[in-house]
PDB file of N, CA and C in Angstrom:
ATOM      1  N   MET A   1       0.847  -1.165   0.000  1.00 79.00           N
ATOM      2  CA  MET A   1       0.000   0.000   0.000  1.00 79.00           C
ATOM      3  C   MET A   1       0.898   1.236   0.000  1.00 79.00           C
ATOM      4  N   THR A   2       0.553   2.152  -0.852  1.00 84.00           N
ATOM      5  CA  THR A   2       1.375   3.355  -0.969  1.00 84.00           C
ATOM      6  C   THR A   2       1.010   4.368   0.107  1.00 84.00           C
ATOM      7  N   GLU A   3       1.866   5.357   0.256  1.00 83.00           N
ATOM      8  CA  GLU A   3       1.630   6.401   1.244  1.00 83.00           C
ATOM      9  C   GLU A   3       0.360   7.170   0.925  1.00 83.00           C
ATOM     10  N   LYS A   4       0.128   7.392  -0.350  1.00 84.00           N
ATOM     11  CA  LYS A   4      -1.066   8.125  -0.782  1.00 84.00           C
ATOM     12  C   LYS A   4      -2.330   7.361  -0.394  1.00 84.00           C
ATOM     13  N   GLU A   5      -2.299   6.036  -0.571  1.00 86.00           N
ATOM     14  CA  GLU A   5      -3.452   5.219  -0.214  1.00 86.00           C
ATOM     15  C   GLU A   5      -3.676   5.208   1.297  1.00 86.00           C
ATOM     16  N   LEU A   6      -2.584   5.198   2.041  1.00 80.00           N
ATOM     17  CA  LEU A   6      -2.694   5.235   3.501  1.00 80.00           C
ATOM     18  C   LEU A   6      -3.333   6.529   3.985  1.00 80.00           C
ATOM     19  N   ARG A   7      -2.999   7.628   3.357  1.00 84.00           N
ATOM     20  CA  ARG A   7      -3.539   8.925   3.755  1.00 84.00           C
ATOM     21  C   ARG A   7      -5.053   8.999   3.531  1.00 84.00           C
ATOM     22  N   LYS A   8      -5.554   8.250   2.579  1.00 87.00           N
ATOM     23  CA  LYS A   8      -6.978   8.281   2.266  1.00 87.00           C
ATOM     24  C   LYS A   8      -7.801   7.424   3.224  1.00 87.00           C
ATOM     25  N   LEU A   9      -7.140   6.561   4.005  1.00 86.00           N
ATOM     26  CA  LEU A   9      -7.868   5.673   4.907  1.00 86.00           C
ATOM     27  C   LEU A   9      -8.408   6.426   6.112  1.00 86.00           C
ATOM     28  N   SER A  10      -9.555   5.971   6.610  1.00 88.00           N
ATOM     29  CA  SER A  10     -10.134   6.570   7.812  1.00 88.00           C
ATOM     30  C   SER A  10      -9.353   6.078   9.034  1.00 88.00           C
ATOM     31  N   ARG A  11      -9.607   6.673  10.177  1.00 89.00           N
ATOM     32  CA  ARG A  11      -8.933   6.255  11.409  1.00 89.00           C
ATOM     33  C   ARG A  11      -9.289   4.812  11.741  1.00 89.00           C
ATOM     34  N   LEU A  12     -10.545   4.450  11.542  1.00 91.00           N
ATOM     35  CA  LEU A  12     -10.989   3.090  11.817  1.00 91.00           C
ATOM     36  C   LEU A  12     -10.246   2.102  10.921  1.00 91.00           C
ATOM     37  N   ASP A  13     -10.131   2.458   9.643  1.00 89.00           N
ATOM     38  CA  ASP A  13      -9.396   1.586   8.717  1.00 89.00           C
ATOM     39  C   ASP A  13      -7.928   1.470   9.123  1.00 89.00           C
ATOM     40  N   LEU A  14      -7.357   2.586   9.551  1.00 90.00           N
ATOM     41  CA  LEU A  14      -5.962   2.572   9.988  1.00 90.00           C
ATOM     42  C   LEU A  14      -5.793   1.714  11.240  1.00 90.00           C
ATOM     43  N   LEU A  15      -6.743   1.810  12.177  1.00 93.00           N
ATOM     44  CA  LEU A  15      -6.671   0.988  13.382  1.00 93.00           C
ATOM     45  C   LEU A  15      -6.796  -0.497  13.038  1.00 93.00           C
ATOM     46  N   GLU A  16      -7.707  -0.822  12.132  1.00 92.00           N
ATOM     47  CA  GLU A  16      -7.860  -2.217  11.712  1.00 92.00           C
ATOM     48  C   GLU A  16      -6.575  -2.719  11.058  1.00 92.00           C
ATOM     49  N   LEU A  17      -5.986  -1.889  10.247  1.00 91.00           N
ATOM     50  CA  LEU A  17      -4.727  -2.244   9.600  1.00 91.00           C
ATOM     51  C   LEU A  17      -3.637  -2.457  10.651  1.00 91.00           C
ATOM     52  N   PHE A  18      -3.604  -1.594  11.651  1.00 92.00           N
ATOM     53  CA  PHE A  18      -2.630  -1.711  12.733  1.00 92.00           C
ATOM     54  C   PHE A  18      -2.842  -3.013  13.507  1.00 92.00           C
ATOM     55  N   VAL A  19      -4.088  -3.350  13.802  1.00 96.00           N
ATOM     56  CA  VAL A  19      -4.393  -4.579  14.524  1.00 96.00           C
ATOM     57  C   VAL A  19      -3.956  -5.792  13.696  1.00 96.00           C
ATOM     58  N   GLU A  20      -4.220  -5.778  12.417  1.00 94.00           N
ATOM     59  CA  GLU A  20      -3.793  -6.879  11.541  1.00 94.00           C
ATOM     60  C   GLU A  20      -2.281  -7.011  11.540  1.00 94.00           C
ATOM     61  N   GLN A  21      -1.600  -5.888  11.468  1.00 94.00           N
ATOM     62  CA  GLN A  21      -0.139  -5.911  11.467  1.00 94.00           C
ATOM     63  C   GLN A  21       0.399  -6.439  12.797  1.00 94.00           C
ATOM     64  N   SER A  22      -0.252  -6.046  13.890  1.00 96.00           N
ATOM     65  CA  SER A  22       0.170  -6.532  15.210  1.00 96.00           C
ATOM     66  C   SER A  22       0.002  -8.043  15.312  1.00 96.00           C
ATOM     67  N   LYS A  23      -1.113  -8.550  14.805  1.00 96.00           N
ATOM     68  CA  LYS A  23      -1.342  -9.994  14.813  1.00 96.00           C
ATOM     69  C   LYS A  23      -0.289 -10.714  13.978  1.00 96.00           C
ATOM     70  N   GLU A  24       0.044 -10.132  12.839  1.00 96.00           N
ATOM     71  CA  GLU A  24       1.057 -10.736  11.968  1.00 96.00           C
ATOM     72  C   GLU A  24       2.422 -10.749  12.661  1.00 96.00           C
ATOM     73  N   VAL A  25       2.746  -9.671  13.366  1.00 96.00           N
ATOM     74  CA  VAL A  25       4.013  -9.601  14.094  1.00 96.00           C
ATOM     75  C   VAL A  25       4.049 -10.683  15.174  1.00 96.00           C
ATOM     76  N   GLU A  26       2.964 -10.858  15.916  1.00 96.00           N
ATOM     77  CA  GLU A  26       2.899 -11.892  16.956  1.00 96.00           C
ATOM     78  C   GLU A  26       3.038 -13.284  16.356  1.00 96.00           C
ATOM     79  N   ARG A  27       2.376 -13.514  15.226  1.00 96.00           N
ATOM     80  CA  ARG A  27       2.470 -14.817  14.558  1.00 96.00           C
ATOM     81  C   ARG A  27       3.907 -15.101  14.129  1.00 96.00           C
ATOM     82  N   LEU A  28       4.560 -14.077  13.587  1.00 96.00           N
ATOM     83  CA  LEU A  28       5.938 -14.241  13.138  1.00 96.00           C
ATOM     84  C   LEU A  28       6.894 -14.447  14.316  1.00 96.00           C
ATOM     85  N   LYS A  29       6.634 -13.775  15.439  1.00 96.00           N
ATOM     86  CA  LYS A  29       7.463 -13.992  16.630  1.00 96.00           C
ATOM     87  C   LYS A  29       7.349 -15.433  17.101  1.00 96.00           C
ATOM     88  N   LYS A  30       6.117 -15.944  17.131  1.00 96.00           N
ATOM     89  CA  LYS A  30       5.895 -17.327  17.560  1.00 96.00           C
ATOM     90  C   LYS A  30       6.589 -18.297  16.604  1.00 96.00           C
ATOM     91  N   GLU A  31       6.471 -18.031  15.320  1.00 96.00           N
ATOM     92  CA  GLU A  31       7.123 -18.875  14.314  1.00 96.00           C
ATOM     93  C   GLU A  31       8.642 -18.852  14.489  1.00 96.00           C
ATOM     94  N   LEU A  32       9.193 -17.685  14.782  1.00 96.00           N
ATOM     95  CA  LEU A  32      10.628 -17.554  14.998  1.00 96.00           C
ATOM     96  C   LEU A  32      11.067 -18.336  16.240  1.00 96.00           C
ATOM     97  N   GLU A  33      10.279 -18.246  17.316  1.00 95.00           N
ATOM     98  CA  GLU A  33      10.597 -18.996  18.527  1.00 95.00           C
ATOM     99  C   GLU A  33      10.615 -20.498  18.252  1.00 95.00           C
ATOM    100  N   GLU A  34       9.632 -20.976  17.493  1.00 94.00           N
ATOM    101  CA  GLU A  34       9.571 -22.403  17.158  1.00 94.00           C
ATOM    102  C   GLU A  34      10.771 -22.810  16.303  1.00 94.00           C
ATOM    103  N   ALA A  35      11.137 -21.967  15.354  1.00 95.00           N
ATOM    104  CA  ALA A  35      12.280 -22.265  14.489  1.00 95.00           C
ATOM    105  C   ALA A  35      13.571 -22.290  15.306  1.00 95.00           C
ATOM    106  N   ASN A  36      13.701 -21.347  16.246  1.00 94.00           N
ATOM    107  CA  ASN A  36      14.895 -21.324  17.096  1.00 94.00           C
ATOM    108  C   ASN A  36      14.953 -22.566  17.984  1.00 94.00           C
ATOM    109  N   ALA A  37      13.800 -23.014  18.487  1.00 94.00           N
ATOM    110  CA  ALA A  37      13.770 -24.221  19.317  1.00 94.00           C
ATOM    111  C   ALA A  37      14.185 -25.441  18.493  1.00 94.00           C
ATOM    112  N   LYS A  38      13.690 -25.534  17.261  1.00 92.00           N
ATOM    113  CA  LYS A  38      14.079 -26.650  16.393  1.00 92.00           C
ATOM    114  C   LYS A  38      15.570 -26.605  16.091  1.00 92.00           C
ATOM    115  N   LEU A  39      16.081 -25.408  15.861  1.00 93.00           N
ATOM    116  CA  LEU A  39      17.504 -25.258  15.585  1.00 93.00           C
ATOM    117  C   LEU A  39      18.339 -25.722  16.774  1.00 93.00           C
ATOM    118  N   GLU A  40      17.931 -25.350  17.971  1.00 92.00           N
ATOM    119  CA  GLU A  40      18.655 -25.761  19.174  1.00 92.00           C
ATOM    120  C   GLU A  40      18.607 -27.279  19.322  1.00 92.00           C
ATOM    121  N   ASP A  41      17.447 -27.879  19.044  1.00 89.00           N
ATOM    122  CA  ASP A  41      17.332 -29.343  19.096  1.00 89.00           C
ATOM    123  C   ASP A  41      18.301 -29.994  18.122  1.00 89.00           C
ATOM    124  N   ARG A  42      18.405 -29.432  16.929  1.00 87.00           N
ATOM    125  CA  ARG A  42      19.323 -30.001  15.929  1.00 87.00           C
ATOM    126  C   ARG A  42      20.769 -29.827  16.359  1.00 87.00           C
ATOM    127  N   ARG A  43      21.070 -28.694  16.970  1.00 87.00           N
ATOM    128  CA  ARG A  43      22.443 -28.485  17.461  1.00 87.00           C
ATOM    129  C   ARG A  43      22.792 -29.528  18.507  1.00 87.00           C
ATOM    130  N   LEU A  44      21.858 -29.776  19.429  1.00 86.00           N
ATOM    131  CA  LEU A  44      22.094 -30.785  20.463  1.00 86.00           C
ATOM    132  C   LEU A  44      22.244 -32.168  19.849  1.00 86.00           C
ATOM    133  N   LEU A  45      21.409 -32.466  18.865  1.00 82.00           N
ATOM    134  CA  LEU A  45      21.487 -33.762  18.196  1.00 82.00           C
ATOM    135  C   LEU A  45      22.839 -33.929  17.515  1.00 82.00           C
ATOM    136  N   CYS A  46      23.296 -32.900  16.823  1.00 81.00           N
ATOM    137  CA  CYS A  46      24.600 -32.964  16.158  1.00 81.00           C
ATOM    138  C   CYS A  46      25.722 -33.120  17.179  1.00 81.00           C
ATOM    139  N   GLN A  47      25.613 -32.405  18.274  1.00 83.00           N
ATOM    140  CA  GLN A  47      26.642 -32.495  19.312  1.00 83.00           C
ATOM    141  C   GLN A  47      26.663 -33.897  19.907  1.00 83.00           C
ATOM    142  N   ASN A  48      25.489 -34.448  20.206  1.00 81.00           N
ATOM    143  CA  ASN A  48      25.410 -35.792  20.768  1.00 81.00           C
ATOM    144  C   ASN A  48      25.893 -36.837  19.770  1.00 81.00           C
ATOM    145  N   THR A  49      25.588 -36.646  18.507  1.00 83.00           N
ATOM    146  CA  THR A  49      26.045 -37.576  17.481  1.00 83.00           C
ATOM    147  C   THR A  49      27.567 -37.583  17.427  1.00 83.00           C
ATOM    148  N   GLY A  50      28.165 -36.408  17.535  1.00 80.00           N
ATOM    149  CA  GLY A  50      29.621 -36.312  17.560  1.00 80.00           C
ATOM    150  C   GLY A  50      30.204 -37.026  18.763  1.00 80.00           C
ATOM    151  N   ASN A  51      29.560 -36.873  19.918  1.00 84.00           N
ATOM    152  CA  ASN A  51      30.028 -37.543  21.126  1.00 84.00           C
ATOM    153  C   ASN A  51      29.915 -39.057  20.991  1.00 84.00           C
ATOM    154  N   ILE A  52      28.845 -39.534  20.386  1.00 85.00           N
ATOM    155  CA  ILE A  52      28.650 -40.979  20.188  1.00 85.00           C
ATOM    156  C   ILE A  52      29.710 -41.516  19.240  1.00 85.00           C
ATOM    157  N   ALA A  53      29.987 -40.773  18.185  1.00 84.00           N
ATOM    158  CA  ALA A  53      31.011 -41.214  17.230  1.00 84.00           C
ATOM    159  C   ALA A  53      32.379 -41.292  17.901  1.00 84.00           C
ATOM    160  N   GLU A  54      32.703 -40.317  18.727  1.00 86.00           N
ATOM    161  CA  GLU A  54      33.982 -40.338  19.439  1.00 86.00           C
ATOM    162  C   GLU A  54      34.049 -41.530  20.389  1.00 86.00           C
ATOM    163  N   ALA A  55      32.959 -41.805  21.086  1.00 87.00           N
ATOM    164  CA  ALA A  55      32.926 -42.944  22.008  1.00 87.00           C
ATOM    165  C   ALA A  55      33.091 -44.254  21.251  1.00 87.00           C
ATOM    166  N   ALA A  56      32.465 -44.362  20.088  1.00 88.00           N
ATOM    167  CA  ALA A  56      32.591 -45.579  19.282  1.00 88.00           C
ATOM    168  C   ALA A  56      34.037 -45.789  18.845  1.00 88.00           C
ATOM    169  N   LEU A  57      34.713 -44.716  18.463  1.00 87.00           N
ATOM    170  CA  LEU A  57      36.119 -44.831  18.070  1.00 87.00           C
ATOM    171  C   LEU A  57      36.983 -45.296  19.246  1.00 87.00           C
ATOM    172  N   GLN A  58      36.715 -44.775  20.425  1.00 89.00           N
ATOM    173  CA  GLN A  58      37.485 -45.172  21.606  1.00 89.00           C
ATOM    174  C   GLN A  58      37.228 -46.639  21.948  1.00 89.00           C
ATOM    175  N   ILE A  59      35.969 -47.067  21.826  1.00 92.00           N
ATOM    176  CA  ILE A  59      35.640 -48.476  22.096  1.00 92.00           C
ATOM    177  C   ILE A  59      36.331 -49.385  21.083  1.00 92.00           C
ATOM    178  N   ASN A  60      36.364 -48.972  19.831  1.00 92.00           N
ATOM    179  CA  ASN A  60      37.056 -49.764  18.809  1.00 92.00           C
ATOM    180  C   ASN A  60      38.531 -49.922  19.142  1.00 92.00           C
ATOM    181  N   LYS A  61      39.149 -48.859  19.634  1.00 91.00           N
ATOM    182  CA  LYS A  61      40.561 -48.942  20.009  1.00 91.00           C
ATOM    183  C   LYS A  61      40.751 -49.919  21.166  1.00 91.00           C
ATOM    184  N   ILE A  62      39.836 -49.885  22.131  1.00 93.00           N
ATOM    185  CA  ILE A  62      39.921 -50.813  23.266  1.00 93.00           C
ATOM    186  C   ILE A  62      39.790 -52.255  22.777  1.00 93.00           C
ATOM    187  N   PHE A  63      38.821 -52.492  21.870  1.00 93.00           N
ATOM    188  CA  PHE A  63      38.646 -53.845  21.331  1.00 93.00           C
ATOM    189  C   PHE A  63      39.888 -54.308  20.570  1.00 93.00           C
ATOM    190  N   GLU A  64      40.503 -53.409  19.833  1.00 93.00           N
ATOM    191  CA  GLU A  64      41.727 -53.768  19.109  1.00 93.00           C
ATOM    192  C   GLU A  64      42.833 -54.158  20.093  1.00 93.00           C
ATOM    193  N   GLN A  65      42.962 -53.406  21.171  1.00 93.00           N
ATOM    194  CA  GLN A  65      43.979 -53.714  22.176  1.00 93.00           C
ATOM    195  C   GLN A  65      43.677 -55.051  22.864  1.00 93.00           C
ATOM    196  N   CYS A  66      42.410 -55.303  23.136  1.00 93.00           N
ATOM    197  CA  CYS A  66      42.026 -56.582  23.755  1.00 93.00           C
ATOM    198  C   CYS A  66      42.320 -57.745  22.810  1.00 93.00           C
ATOM    199  N   GLN A  67      42.009 -57.562  21.536  1.00 94.00           N
ATOM    200  CA  GLN A  67      42.272 -58.617  20.550  1.00 94.00           C
ATOM    201  C   GLN A  67      43.768 -58.885  20.451  1.00 94.00           C
ATOM    202  N   GLN A  68      44.568 -57.828  20.455  1.00 94.00           N
ATOM    203  CA  GLN A  68      46.018 -58.002  20.391  1.00 94.00           C
ATOM    204  C   GLN A  68      46.527 -58.745  21.619  1.00 94.00           C
ATOM    205  N   ALA A  69      45.996 -58.416  22.793  1.00 94.00           N
ATOM    206  CA  ALA A  69      46.404 -59.102  24.018  1.00 94.00           C
ATOM    207  C   ALA A  69      46.010 -60.585  23.965  1.00 94.00           C
ATOM    208  N   ALA A  70      44.811 -60.863  23.441  1.00 94.00           N
ATOM    209  CA  ALA A  70      44.369 -62.255  23.310  1.00 94.00           C
ATOM    210  C   ALA A  70      45.251 -63.009  22.326  1.00 94.00           C
ATOM    211  N   ASP A  71      45.587 -62.383  21.206  1.00 93.00           N
ATOM    212  CA  ASP A  71      46.468 -63.019  20.226  1.00 93.00           C
ATOM    213  C   ASP A  71      47.841 -63.306  20.831  1.00 93.00           C
ATOM    214  N   ASP A  72      48.387 -62.351  21.561  1.00 92.00           N
ATOM    215  CA  ASP A  72      49.694 -62.542  22.203  1.00 92.00           C
ATOM    216  C   ASP A  72      49.637 -63.705  23.207  1.00 92.00           C
ATOM    217  N   TYR A  73      48.545 -63.778  23.969  1.00 90.00           N
ATOM    218  CA  TYR A  73      48.385 -64.858  24.951  1.00 90.00           C
ATOM    219  C   TYR A  73      48.345 -66.209  24.255  1.00 90.00           C
ATOM    220  N   LEU A  74      47.574 -66.316  23.159  1.00 91.00           N
ATOM    221  CA  LEU A  74      47.489 -67.580  22.424  1.00 91.00           C
ATOM    222  C   LEU A  74      48.849 -67.992  21.870  1.00 91.00           C
ATOM    223  N   ILE A  75      49.588 -67.017  21.375  1.00 90.00           N
ATOM    224  CA  ILE A  75      50.924 -67.319  20.852  1.00 90.00           C
ATOM    225  C   ILE A  75      51.813 -67.876  21.964  1.00 90.00           C
ATOM    226  N   SER A  76      51.744 -67.256  23.136  1.00 89.00           N
ATOM    227  CA  SER A  76      52.592 -67.727  24.239  1.00 89.00           C
ATOM    228  C   SER A  76      52.148 -69.101  24.734  1.00 89.00           C
ATOM    229  N   VAL A  77      50.833 -69.375  24.762  1.00 87.00           N
ATOM    230  CA  VAL A  77      50.345 -70.688  25.183  1.00 87.00           C
ATOM    231  C   VAL A  77      50.755 -71.744  24.166  1.00 87.00           C
ATOM    232  N   ARG A  78      50.615 -71.473  22.903  1.00 86.00           N
ATOM    233  CA  ARG A  78      51.001 -72.422  21.868  1.00 86.00           C
ATOM    234  C   ARG A  78      52.503 -72.710  21.910  1.00 86.00           C
ATOM    235  N   ALA A  79      53.261 -71.669  22.186  1.00 83.00           N
ATOM    236  CA  ALA A  79      54.708 -71.822  22.238  1.00 83.00           C
ATOM    237  C   ALA A  79      55.109 -72.708  23.427  1.00 83.00           C
ATOM    238  N   SER A  80      54.393 -72.597  24.531  1.00 83.00           N
ATOM    239  CA  SER A  80      54.742 -73.387  25.714  1.00 83.00           C
ATOM    240  C   SER A  80      54.239 -74.827  25.609  1.00 83.00           C
ATOM    241  N   VAL A  81      53.238 -75.088  24.755  1.00 80.00           N
ATOM    242  CA  VAL A  81      52.681 -76.425  24.608  1.00 80.00           C
ATOM    243  C   VAL A  81      53.475 -77.255  23.587  1.00 80.00           C
ATOM    244  N   LYS A  82      54.085 -76.632  22.615  1.00 69.00           N
ATOM    245  CA  LYS A  82      54.822 -77.357  21.572  1.00 69.00           C
ATOM    246  C   LYS A  82      55.969 -78.128  22.182  1.00 69.00           C
ATOM    247  N   PRO A  83      56.130 -79.370  21.692  1.00 65.00           N
ATOM    248  CA  PRO A  83      57.299 -80.126  22.159  1.00 65.00           C
ATOM    249  C   PRO A  83      58.599 -79.471  21.694  1.00 65.00           C
ATOM    250  N   GLN A  84      59.540 -79.522  22.572  1.00 57.00           N
ATOM    251  CA  GLN A  84      60.813 -78.860  22.235  1.00 57.00           C
ATOM    252  C   GLN A  84      61.863 -79.827  21.886  1.00 57.00           C
TER     253      GLN A  84
END
């Protein structure tokens, strides 16, 4: 709406327009709050996913070390059982 059109409006029309604009502002604020909440949820999800991935890598390293220890033990047992 142009400035010229606004000047032609009555006070009642201007008040109605103001009320509509206020409602639109409130709706947009609520929408923004919801979007920010979703964004925060996604940030937490990404952060937790990163933590889970790091934990999985650490567990894999532990399993590798355990497997190596088991292999070393089997080698030593086999070596002690073989006739000399």
